Amino acid sequence: MAPRELFSDVPYICSDFELGFALEDWLWNIQTIYAGWKHEIVKDTIIFKRRRDMSLVVKSSQRRTILWPVEALAIDEIAKLR
C-alpha cells in the first residue's frame, strides 16, 4: 500500500523491449527509495503471483533486458540507497 502522492512523485518508467530495458517494478522500487520513500516489510504476509508462459518476466529474461540507466544507479549515487 502506498499513498497516491508516491505515484505522482515517482512515476513508473515503461518497459521498452526493443531498446532492451525492462523490470520496471524493480526500477520503481529503487527510485522510490532514492527519492526518500521508506519501504517496510509487513510481517506474516505472502504474495501470490501468477506467471504465464510468455509473461513480462519471461520476455525480459529471454531478451536479457536491463534496468533503465537512472540517476539512482549512478556509481556515485548508489550508496544512498541504503
Phi, psi and omega in degrees: 000140181211149178290152180305324180304325180299317182290334174282321182291319183230085181288154176295143169259125184290154173291153173218088184299327180298323179272350177092019181246135178203204179061043186297335178290319176296315181299318180298318177299316178300314183292325179291320176297315180299325180281358176099004178281135182271133175256138179234143175272131180261117183300144175060036174245160179216146178241129174255129179237128176277136180234120179270164180301326179241047179289169177298326178296315179296313179300317180299317180294314180298323182270359179054047181288164178230173176285150174301143176284106182242162183305321182300335182261006176294145186305325181272001180246337190298330179296338180288350182281356181291000000 
